Amino acid sequence: MSHIDLNLLNALDVLLEERSVTRAALRLGLSTSAMSRTLSRLREALGDPILAPAGRALVPTPHAEAIAEQVRTLRLGAQTVLRPPKPIDPESMEREFTIRANDAFTQLYAAKLSAAVSALAPGVRLRFVAKPDKDIGPLRDGAVDLEIGVISENGGELRAQTLYRDTYVGVARPGHPILDAPVTPERLCAWGHVVFARRRGRSGPADEALALHGLSRRVVVIVPGFPAVIAAVSASDLLGLAPRSACLALAGYDMVLFDLPIPMPEIVVSQIWHPRMDADAGHRWLRGLVFEAFRDGP
């Protein structure tokens, strides 16, 4: 089959319907000679005359009559498969989308996004799952439809759209002595710290910036997420560093935010997906809704 042009399927269906090379050529926008050559190719491919002269007309051969209905079904099926997907109607869509995000994002925005989805697409359900790492496998295999966060260094194949930009801030309990005077790198390192780290022994941008001053933090506690950083800070004399948005998500804790005396990289928070979902109408609708939710920032 590798030598057969499947475009001939459409020509065969028209020829069997019209039973005329001239009329088939007009329907397909071809010259009569080009249509004749197409008929010759079809005869060679099928090993059958397909249309035989009968006076001044052409009539289908028994084989052509036998396959005519199948040809029509195949042509219509191919057109359906190759046609761009129809626009979706959110009100009638029945679907579940899985979104992977960290705890702070889920606590702050899950309700907001779910309300927006319910208002437009009552049959759509959002399922938020934890983000324990930056493994892109779940996006590749379809276990996750959309991820919210910072794109992974090995995520070159992925698509991403920036939602908002975040910054790190210092976090302390109200009345902490560090708040009594301007915060310097030296004063920042004078207190114990609670740190979020996914992997053992990994330093972050704050440690690299402090190292330029010949300083290092005294890490007392390592926790698996920024909510745990904030919870520990609010109940002790430990200090923490966290994205400002994470602090907003957990505003019920007693804490004070302060600017850091060291340069820290900006956090670019994006929605991330696999390219195989680019053209999926429902997925595109979801991405548009998420983007609109963050048009004015977090």
PDB file of N, CA, C and O in Angstrom, residues 153 189 201-217 241 262-265:
ATOM      1  N   GLU A 153      13.833  22.434  33.980  1.00  0.00           N
ATOM      2  CA  GLU A 153      14.981  22.618  33.098  1.00  0.00           C
ATOM      3  C   GLU A 153      14.994  21.598  31.960  1.00  0.00           C
ATOM      4  O   GLU A 153      15.526  21.871  30.891  1.00  0.00           O
ATOM      5  N   CYS A 189      21.323  36.063  58.788  1.00  0.00           N
ATOM      6  CA  CYS A 189      21.991  34.791  59.103  1.00  0.00           C
ATOM      7  C   CYS A 189      22.182  34.572  60.609  1.00  0.00           C
ATOM      8  O   CYS A 189      22.695  33.524  61.022  1.00  0.00           O
ATOM      9  N   GLY A 201      20.406  18.186  50.590  1.00  0.00           N
ATOM     10  CA  GLY A 201      21.699  18.768  50.261  1.00  0.00           C
ATOM     11  C   GLY A 201      21.695  19.806  49.160  1.00  0.00           C
ATOM     12  O   GLY A 201      22.748  20.244  48.723  1.00  0.00           O
ATOM     13  N   ARG A 202      20.540  20.218  48.692  1.00  0.00           N
ATOM     14  CA  ARG A 202      20.497  21.209  47.608  1.00  0.00           C
ATOM     15  C   ARG A 202      20.389  22.613  48.190  1.00  0.00           C
ATOM     16  O   ARG A 202      19.547  22.896  49.038  1.00  0.00           O
ATOM     17  N   SER A 203      21.259  23.503  47.723  1.00  0.00           N
ATOM     18  CA  SER A 203      21.181  24.902  48.142  1.00  0.00           C
ATOM     19  C   SER A 203      20.340  25.674  47.141  1.00  0.00           C
ATOM     20  O   SER A 203      20.179  25.261  45.991  1.00  0.00           O
ATOM     21  N   GLY A 204      19.794  26.798  47.599  1.00  0.00           N
ATOM     22  CA  GLY A 204      18.955  27.597  46.736  1.00  0.00           C
ATOM     23  C   GLY A 204      19.606  28.913  46.385  1.00  0.00           C
ATOM     24  O   GLY A 204      20.752  29.197  46.766  1.00  0.00           O
ATOM     25  N   PRO A 205      18.890  29.764  45.662  1.00  0.00           N
ATOM     26  CA  PRO A 205      19.443  31.054  45.259  1.00  0.00           C
ATOM     27  C   PRO A 205      19.802  31.944  46.446  1.00  0.00           C
ATOM     28  O   PRO A 205      20.734  32.738  46.364  1.00  0.00           O
ATOM     29  N   ALA A 206      19.084  31.813  47.557  1.00  0.00           N
ATOM     30  CA  ALA A 206      19.406  32.622  48.743  1.00  0.00           C
ATOM     31  C   ALA A 206      20.777  32.233  49.293  1.00  0.00           C
ATOM     32  O   ALA A 206      21.583  33.098  49.677  1.00  0.00           O
ATOM     33  N   ASP A 207      21.056  30.941  49.330  1.00  0.00           N
ATOM     34  CA  ASP A 207      22.354  30.473  49.828  1.00  0.00           C
ATOM     35  C   ASP A 207      23.485  30.946  48.924  1.00  0.00           C
ATOM     36  O   ASP A 207      24.563  31.319  49.394  1.00  0.00           O
ATOM     37  N   GLU A 208      23.235  30.941  47.619  1.00  0.00           N
ATOM     38  CA  GLU A 208      24.262  31.394  46.678  1.00  0.00           C
ATOM     39  C   GLU A 208      24.525  32.886  46.844  1.00  0.00           C
ATOM     40  O   GLU A 208      25.671  33.338  46.783  1.00  0.00           O
ATOM     41  N   ALA A 209      23.450  33.681  47.056  1.00  0.00           N
ATOM     42  CA  ALA A 209      23.616  35.125  47.245  1.00  0.00           C
ATOM     43  C   ALA A 209      24.345  35.427  48.548  1.00  0.00           C
ATOM     44  O   ALA A 209      25.207  36.319  48.608  1.00  0.00           O
ATOM     45  N   LEU A 210      24.026  34.696  49.606  1.00  0.00           N
ATOM     46  CA  LEU A 210      24.693  34.913  50.894  1.00  0.00           C
ATOM     47  C   LEU A 210      26.160  34.493  50.844  1.00  0.00           C
ATOM     48  O   LEU A 210      27.014  35.100  51.509  1.00  0.00           O
ATOM     49  N   ALA A 211      26.451  33.468  50.063  1.00  0.00           N
ATOM     50  CA  ALA A 211      27.833  33.010  49.953  1.00  0.00           C
ATOM     51  C   ALA A 211      28.740  34.099  49.376  1.00  0.00           C
ATOM     52  O   ALA A 211      29.934  34.163  49.693  1.00  0.00           O
ATOM     53  N   LEU A 212      28.179  34.982  48.545  1.00  0.00           N
ATOM     54  CA  LEU A 212      28.966  36.095  48.003  1.00  0.00           C
ATOM     55  C   LEU A 212      29.395  37.063  49.098  1.00  0.00           C
ATOM     56  O   LEU A 212      30.352  37.827  48.929  1.00  0.00           O
ATOM     57  N   HIS A 213      28.668  37.065  50.228  1.00  0.00           N
ATOM     58  CA  HIS A 213      29.020  37.900  51.380  1.00  0.00           C
ATOM     59  C   HIS A 213      29.835  37.107  52.402  1.00  0.00           C
ATOM     60  O   HIS A 213      30.102  37.604  53.502  1.00  0.00           O
ATOM     61  N   GLY A 214      30.178  35.880  52.053  1.00  0.00           N
ATOM     62  CA  GLY A 214      30.887  35.025  52.997  1.00  0.00           C
ATOM     63  C   GLY A 214      30.004  34.540  54.117  1.00  0.00           C
ATOM     64  O   GLY A 214      30.483  34.232  55.211  1.00  0.00           O
ATOM     65  N   LEU A 215      28.690  34.459  53.884  1.00  0.00           N
ATOM     66  CA  LEU A 215      27.728  34.087  54.918  1.00  0.00           C
ATOM     67  C   LEU A 215      26.966  32.825  54.521  1.00  0.00           C
ATOM     68  O   LEU A 215      26.914  32.461  53.340  1.00  0.00           O
ATOM     69  N   SER A 216      26.368  32.202  55.500  1.00  0.00           N
ATOM     70  CA  SER A 216      25.509  31.052  55.238  1.00  0.00           C
ATOM     71  C   SER A 216      24.418  30.991  56.299  1.00  0.00           C
ATOM     72  O   SER A 216      24.598  31.458  57.431  1.00  0.00           O
ATOM     73  N   ARG A 217      23.294  30.447  55.917  1.00  0.00           N
ATOM     74  CA  ARG A 217      22.182  30.315  56.857  1.00  0.00           C
ATOM     75  C   ARG A 217      22.396  29.114  57.784  1.00  0.00           C
ATOM     76  O   ARG A 217      22.983  28.105  57.377  1.00  0.00           O
ATOM     77  N   LEU A 241      11.983  31.908  54.106  1.00  0.00           N
ATOM     78  CA  LEU A 241      11.860  32.602  52.831  1.00  0.00           C
ATOM     79  C   LEU A 241      10.774  31.893  52.039  1.00  0.00           C
ATOM     80  O   LEU A 241      10.751  30.655  51.983  1.00  0.00           O
ATOM     81  N   ILE A 262      19.184  40.633  49.991  1.00  0.00           N
ATOM     82  CA  ILE A 262      20.028  39.980  48.976  1.00  0.00           C
ATOM     83  C   ILE A 262      19.218  39.870  47.690  1.00  0.00           C
ATOM     84  O   ILE A 262      17.978  39.780  47.723  1.00  0.00           O
ATOM     85  N   PRO A 263      19.871  39.888  46.552  1.00  0.00           N
ATOM     86  CA  PRO A 263      19.138  39.746  45.288  1.00  0.00           C
ATOM     87  C   PRO A 263      18.614  38.325  45.119  1.00  0.00           C
ATOM     88  O   PRO A 263      19.322  37.355  45.385  1.00  0.00           O
ATOM     89  N   MET A 264      17.372  38.227  44.705  1.00  0.00           N
ATOM     90  CA  MET A 264      16.757  36.925  44.486  1.00  0.00           C
ATOM     91  C   MET A 264      16.130  36.900  43.090  1.00  0.00           C
ATOM     92  O   MET A 264      15.574  37.907  42.639  1.00  0.00           O
ATOM     93  N   PRO A 265      16.206  35.774  42.415  1.00  0.00           N
ATOM     94  CA  PRO A 265      15.616  35.700  41.068  1.00  0.00           C
ATOM     95  C   PRO A 265      14.098  35.792  41.130  1.00  0.00           C
ATOM     96  O   PRO A 265      13.466  35.367  42.107  1.00  0.00           O
TER      97      PRO A 265
END
